[in-house]
Amino acid sequence: MLSRSAERLYWLGRYLERTENTARLLSVHMNLMFDLPMSVEISWRNLLTIFGAGERFFQLYETPDEHNTMRFLLADTNYRGSLFSSLNFARENIRTSRDLMPDEAWQQVNEMYLLIREKSDSTANRRGRVILLNDIMRGCQRFTGFLSGAMSQDDAYRFIQLGRNIERADMTTRILDIGSTLLAEDRSDKMREYENTLWMNVLKSLSALLMYRKHRRLRINSGDVLDYLMKDANFPRSVGHCIDEVETCIRYFPQSEELFENISTVKKLLKTTDFYKITPKNLHELLDNIQVKLDEMHQQIAATWFLAVN
Amino acid sequence: MVSLWDDYSTTNAYDEMRHSANQARPSSQRLSGYLDNLGRTALEVRKTAAEHAIMEMGITFTVYNEEGNIDRAWPFDIIPRIIDNKEWVGVEIGLKQRLKALNCFIDDMYNEQLFIKENLIPAYIIKSSKNFLQECIGMRPRFGAWANICGSDLIRDKDGTFYVLEDNLRVPSGVSYMIENRVITKKVFPELLQDLDVLPVDDYPAHLFEMLLSVAPAHRETPRLVVLTPGIYNSAYFEHAFLAQQIGAELVEGDDLIVLNDDCVYMRTIDGMERVDVIYRRIDDQFLDPEVFRKDSVLGVKGLIRAWKAGNVSLVNAPGAGVADDKVVYAYVPEMIRYYLNEEPILPNVPTYLCSEPEQLNYVLKHMEELVVKPANESGGYGMLIGPHATQEQIAEFRQIVKAHPRNYIAQPTLALSTCPTLCDDHLEPRHIDLRPFILQGESSYVTAGGLTRVAMKKGSLVVNSSQGGGSKDTWVINTGK
């Protein structure tokens, strides 16, 4: 397939994954905020931290309250990482790749785009937001469904998968990074009291609660949650699984030796880390390290298969 | 009971659906009655449904204005235009005949030039044509087909006769909208399409595919096809992507292709370089190859013409085919049909005055108020003067322009384009329309069933171009039995 197409499909995969993750994260966070007493030091600001968007936010807004944070992360086109921006980029990429995939896939993305464009005002109230976020999550899943039901699992499909899994692994590490706050020695008593709820929300943010319960059969605790979300070989959003998927995809492509090196480094890191004993500081460093590796993989993917700009 | 047709007033023009205000043409009786039963409110509901479908399917075209490029939803009127198949059969033969003659002419111009030697066309017209390309002299594309894809614009005059207004032989567009219009109509009037014997239009991509394969360089077993687009900012980008998807070809831009030392064209893929055999190019000649034509072109591919001349790649349409897409040359098409095919033309031309001929120029200058004056080489309805709708100043200005560059202008009588009922707010009004069928010629010929009907949405307007406020309609060629 064309290098240009490979690039567009990879980004399509990334942006749609980002869209879906953002929708889920916002939705879970809203629910969490309804559950927690005002005094717990989890705030709307945590969302900004997960997205690494604090700086950009304060360029555009003053107070990180519910209204502003939601508007910024959901519908603000001045922020390139907002849900609407991601969807917009996804749409541009699929619009230029329509020759490579089933029509329904394009229409699905286009419909979501039209939906937000039309409804972006309704994000000011909670009810409108809940409905919109649900529609987006469903739309993304429908898109995935169209692909798995009607697209050959060829190179085009694999580039979408590749983008999706790199993005997914990145998001999982970001969400787990809140874990390092939860584990901190100096955390307040209030925080300890609600620890369970908070870890549960980490699982929910990654659609992992049910599968965790089914496979770990344990009361929710930090060590198990971390171990599950980092290492589990079968859960689609665990970092380990995403890395395996990346590896599977690139086996089909020519010339990818360098990438394999990075992949085995990450795998080794995961394998040798004991998540039941990890300190908050080490966790933070490890997650950081994995994010750097993911970025390197991205650069290698681009250099190997995308159209070089001359 | 109040009928939808009560206040429909036909004009002087030929109306496609109604003989008169209270009588439908035989082929339109079912549709007329159906619309009437449906009533105004339901029609509006269907119209909204069509608009939603267009948005969701993402059927757009790009317009340029001061604010940059805007992606606009495709303007569509839900009331179909009907053509009786008994009539269409003749038009179809006429269109094939026309394209065959045009291709003979192009091939002749780049080779023996017999048409000039027989004094059937003055040599200077070809020499001064900016679409005549020196680089193409001596070339012989397969089957003598230079223009493999042609979009001819047809109009109907007062008496109901179809005339050919122009032949678009460079990169005609619109065929994707023809196909999508039907998809939308199926959503909007499913019950109606079931009951009537309407010829399908969605077989066009299959014929396009066959044609492209048929013109591939002879020695290649499974030819690789690509669609070459100028990119996302082109007004017809939607169509380029649509067609690539429909025929299973790669949609490429100039950067994706490269001509190597073996004079073959390759595309850059994740597996390295892959040979390309047929390029359905949607880039104008001038931008195709910076090595030969415009040096500043970033849309084209360096060395493409070299590869084409070496016979290593087929370009569709062939470069230089535009020599026949010139409104001056157009005037000679009936003579081409007689000369090359030894047949009488089936479809008439619109009478055309050539400003390059002194006597005809005089006539044009004297009668500008009644004529349509067009540049010989522009498309999209730009730079023309519609005499009856122009101000005195505009006419005076055009007189000067035409006098200064007579070769670049032609004039035609203002024909009363036929009308078709069109949904305006909640009722039907007659609006002027034309028709662009698409004709393919490779190893064999093919004509679309109907084509793209374009409609001037403004009352009384004759401008149907989508870039200038025109809309479109689904076109139904129907079998009415005996």
mmCIF file of C-alpha atoms in Angstrom, chain B residues 293-434:
data_model
loop_
_atom_site.group_PDB
_atom_site.id
_atom_site.type_symbol
_atom_site.label_atom_id
_atom_site.label_comp_id
_atom_site.label_asym_id
_atom_site.label_seq_id
_atom_site.Cartn_x
_atom_site.Cartn_y
_atom_site.Cartn_z
ATOM 1 C CA PHE B 293 4.949 21.688 -19.034
ATOM 2 C CA ARG B 294 4.667 24.165 -16.184
ATOM 3 C CA LYS B 295 7.970 24.096 -14.302
ATOM 4 C CA ASP B 296 6.323 25.343 -11.112
ATOM 5 C CA SER B 297 3.846 22.508 -10.901
ATOM 6 C CA VAL B 298 3.988 20.704 -7.572
ATOM 7 C CA LEU B 299 0.967 18.601 -8.437
ATOM 8 C CA GLY B 300 2.499 16.551 -11.180
ATOM 9 C CA VAL B 301 5.211 13.965 -11.580
ATOM 10 C CA LYS B 302 8.580 14.689 -13.116
ATOM 11 C CA GLY B 303 9.198 12.494 -16.150
ATOM 12 C CA LEU B 304 5.579 11.376 -16.560
ATOM 13 C CA ILE B 305 5.423 12.415 -20.203
ATOM 14 C CA ARG B 306 8.706 10.623 -20.866
ATOM 15 C CA ALA B 307 7.238 7.429 -19.416
ATOM 16 C CA TRP B 308 4.040 7.882 -21.411
ATOM 17 C CA LYS B 309 5.883 8.423 -24.672
ATOM 18 C CA ALA B 310 7.993 5.334 -24.023
ATOM 19 C CA GLY B 311 4.734 3.389 -23.820
ATOM 20 C CA ASN B 312 5.353 2.352 -20.225
ATOM 21 C CA VAL B 313 2.270 3.911 -18.750
ATOM 22 C CA SER B 314 -1.172 4.879 -20.026
ATOM 23 C CA LEU B 315 -2.565 8.271 -19.134
ATOM 24 C CA VAL B 316 -6.319 8.711 -19.139
ATOM 25 C CA ASN B 317 -7.308 11.003 -20.728
ATOM 26 C CA ALA B 318 -4.225 11.197 -22.887
ATOM 27 C CA PRO B 319 -2.341 14.493 -22.693
ATOM 28 C CA GLY B 320 -3.278 16.755 -25.566
ATOM 29 C CA ALA B 321 -6.818 15.400 -25.875
ATOM 30 C CA GLY B 322 -7.959 18.873 -24.919
ATOM 31 C CA VAL B 323 -7.233 20.069 -28.447
ATOM 32 C CA ALA B 324 -10.787 19.002 -29.238
ATOM 33 C CA ASP B 325 -12.127 20.573 -26.056
ATOM 34 C CA ASP B 326 -12.128 24.036 -27.494
ATOM 35 C CA LYS B 327 -15.321 25.820 -28.358
ATOM 36 C CA VAL B 328 -13.949 26.832 -31.743
ATOM 37 C CA VAL B 329 -13.055 23.266 -32.646
ATOM 38 C CA TYR B 330 -16.497 22.262 -31.370
ATOM 39 C CA ALA B 331 -18.077 24.007 -34.322
ATOM 40 C CA TYR B 332 -16.363 21.514 -36.625
ATOM 41 C CA VAL B 333 -17.597 18.335 -34.933
ATOM 42 C CA PRO B 334 -20.467 17.667 -37.383
ATOM 43 C CA GLU B 335 -17.952 17.855 -40.211
ATOM 44 C CA MET B 336 -15.637 15.464 -38.304
ATOM 45 C CA ILE B 337 -18.445 12.920 -38.078
ATOM 46 C CA ARG B 338 -19.024 13.116 -41.809
ATOM 47 C CA TYR B 339 -15.331 12.990 -42.659
ATOM 48 C CA TYR B 340 -14.003 10.294 -40.319
ATOM 49 C CA LEU B 341 -17.028 8.076 -39.896
ATOM 50 C CA ASN B 342 -18.813 8.772 -43.139
ATOM 51 C CA GLU B 343 -22.060 9.171 -41.188
ATOM 52 C CA GLU B 344 -24.538 11.969 -40.631
ATOM 53 C CA PRO B 345 -24.413 13.468 -37.129
ATOM 54 C CA ILE B 346 -27.210 12.150 -34.933
ATOM 55 C CA LEU B 347 -27.058 14.910 -32.321
ATOM 56 C CA PRO B 348 -27.002 18.508 -33.588
ATOM 57 C CA ASN B 349 -24.607 21.193 -32.408
ATOM 58 C CA VAL B 350 -25.885 24.497 -31.102
ATOM 59 C CA PRO B 351 -25.363 27.034 -33.931
ATOM 60 C CA THR B 352 -22.011 28.656 -33.206
ATOM 61 C CA TYR B 353 -20.484 31.894 -34.431
ATOM 62 C CA LEU B 354 -16.698 31.876 -34.584
ATOM 63 C CA CYS B 355 -15.308 35.274 -33.722
ATOM 64 C CA SER B 356 -12.138 34.249 -35.586
ATOM 65 C CA GLU B 357 -14.094 34.491 -38.859
ATOM 66 C CA PRO B 358 -14.507 38.172 -39.798
ATOM 67 C CA GLU B 359 -18.090 37.913 -41.077
ATOM 68 C CA GLN B 360 -19.236 35.953 -38.073
ATOM 69 C CA LEU B 361 -17.414 38.346 -35.762
ATOM 70 C CA ASN B 362 -19.355 41.232 -37.271
ATOM 71 C CA TYR B 363 -22.595 39.431 -36.628
ATOM 72 C CA VAL B 364 -21.598 38.751 -33.030
ATOM 73 C CA LEU B 365 -20.627 42.369 -32.368
ATOM 74 C CA LYS B 366 -23.963 43.571 -33.754
ATOM 75 C CA HIS B 367 -26.130 41.027 -31.939
ATOM 76 C CA MET B 368 -24.378 40.690 -28.615
ATOM 77 C CA GLU B 369 -27.578 41.505 -26.693
ATOM 78 C CA GLU B 370 -29.176 38.272 -27.871
ATOM 79 C CA LEU B 371 -26.144 35.982 -27.765
ATOM 80 C CA VAL B 372 -24.187 34.021 -25.226
ATOM 81 C CA VAL B 373 -20.503 34.802 -25.677
ATOM 82 C CA LYS B 374 -18.075 32.247 -24.298
ATOM 83 C CA PRO B 375 -14.324 31.958 -24.055
ATOM 84 C CA ALA B 376 -13.102 29.059 -26.198
ATOM 85 C CA ASN B 377 -11.045 27.409 -23.503
ATOM 86 C CA GLU B 378 -12.550 27.911 -20.073
ATOM 87 C CA SER B 379 -14.689 25.544 -18.117
ATOM 88 C CA GLY B 380 -17.009 25.985 -15.160
ATOM 89 C CA GLY B 381 -19.028 28.794 -16.728
ATOM 90 C CA TYR B 382 -16.422 31.450 -15.992
ATOM 91 C CA GLY B 383 -15.766 34.504 -18.131
ATOM 92 C CA MET B 384 -18.876 34.329 -20.234
ATOM 93 C CA LEU B 385 -21.496 36.874 -21.173
ATOM 94 C CA ILE B 386 -25.193 36.103 -21.314
ATOM 95 C CA GLY B 387 -26.395 38.916 -23.603
ATOM 96 C CA PRO B 388 -30.058 39.124 -22.605
ATOM 97 C CA HIS B 389 -29.115 39.292 -18.902
ATOM 98 C CA ALA B 390 -26.173 41.681 -19.231
ATOM 99 C CA THR B 391 -25.976 45.418 -18.694
ATOM 100 C CA GLN B 392 -24.995 47.832 -21.477
ATOM 101 C CA GLU B 393 -21.615 48.359 -19.806
ATOM 102 C CA GLN B 394 -20.895 44.652 -19.611
ATOM 103 C CA ILE B 395 -21.775 44.269 -23.283
ATOM 104 C CA ALA B 396 -19.579 47.204 -24.277
ATOM 105 C CA GLU B 397 -16.724 45.774 -22.275
ATOM 106 C CA PHE B 398 -17.133 42.354 -23.869
ATOM 107 C CA ARG B 399 -17.145 43.907 -27.361
ATOM 108 C CA GLN B 400 -13.696 45.267 -26.672
ATOM 109 C CA ILE B 401 -12.402 41.976 -25.289
ATOM 110 C CA VAL B 402 -13.763 39.965 -28.203
ATOM 111 C CA LYS B 403 -12.359 42.399 -30.758
ATOM 112 C CA ALA B 404 -8.941 42.174 -29.147
ATOM 113 C CA HIS B 405 -8.870 38.353 -29.003
ATOM 114 C CA PRO B 406 -11.332 37.021 -31.582
ATOM 115 C CA ARG B 407 -9.771 33.534 -31.656
ATOM 116 C CA ASN B 408 -10.552 33.120 -27.980
ATOM 117 C CA TYR B 409 -14.311 33.639 -28.247
ATOM 118 C CA ILE B 410 -17.373 32.075 -29.767
ATOM 119 C CA ALA B 411 -21.011 33.059 -29.564
ATOM 120 C CA GLN B 412 -24.230 31.121 -29.582
ATOM 121 C CA PRO B 413 -27.891 32.079 -29.622
ATOM 122 C CA THR B 414 -29.414 32.125 -26.134
ATOM 123 C CA LEU B 415 -31.326 28.886 -26.109
ATOM 124 C CA ALA B 416 -34.288 28.504 -23.839
ATOM 125 C CA LEU B 417 -32.958 25.591 -21.774
ATOM 126 C CA SER B 418 -35.701 23.166 -20.894
ATOM 127 C CA THR B 419 -37.240 23.342 -17.432
ATOM 128 C CA CYS B 420 -38.095 20.736 -14.851
ATOM 129 C CA PRO B 421 -40.305 21.021 -11.756
ATOM 130 C CA THR B 422 -38.091 21.844 -8.808
ATOM 131 C CA LEU B 423 -38.951 22.058 -5.146
ATOM 132 C CA CYS B 424 -38.780 25.714 -4.093
ATOM 133 C CA ASP B 425 -39.715 26.085 -0.438
ATOM 134 C CA ASP B 426 -42.949 24.095 -0.282
ATOM 135 C CA HIS B 427 -44.073 24.136 -3.893
ATOM 136 C CA LEU B 428 -42.906 23.260 -7.376
ATOM 137 C CA GLU B 429 -41.593 25.772 -9.865
ATOM 138 C CA PRO B 430 -39.993 25.306 -13.263
ATOM 139 C CA ARG B 431 -36.217 25.703 -13.265
ATOM 140 C CA HIS B 432 -33.797 25.466 -16.181
ATOM 141 C CA ILE B 433 -31.698 22.343 -16.503
ATOM 142 C CA ASP B 434 -29.056 20.727 -18.663
#
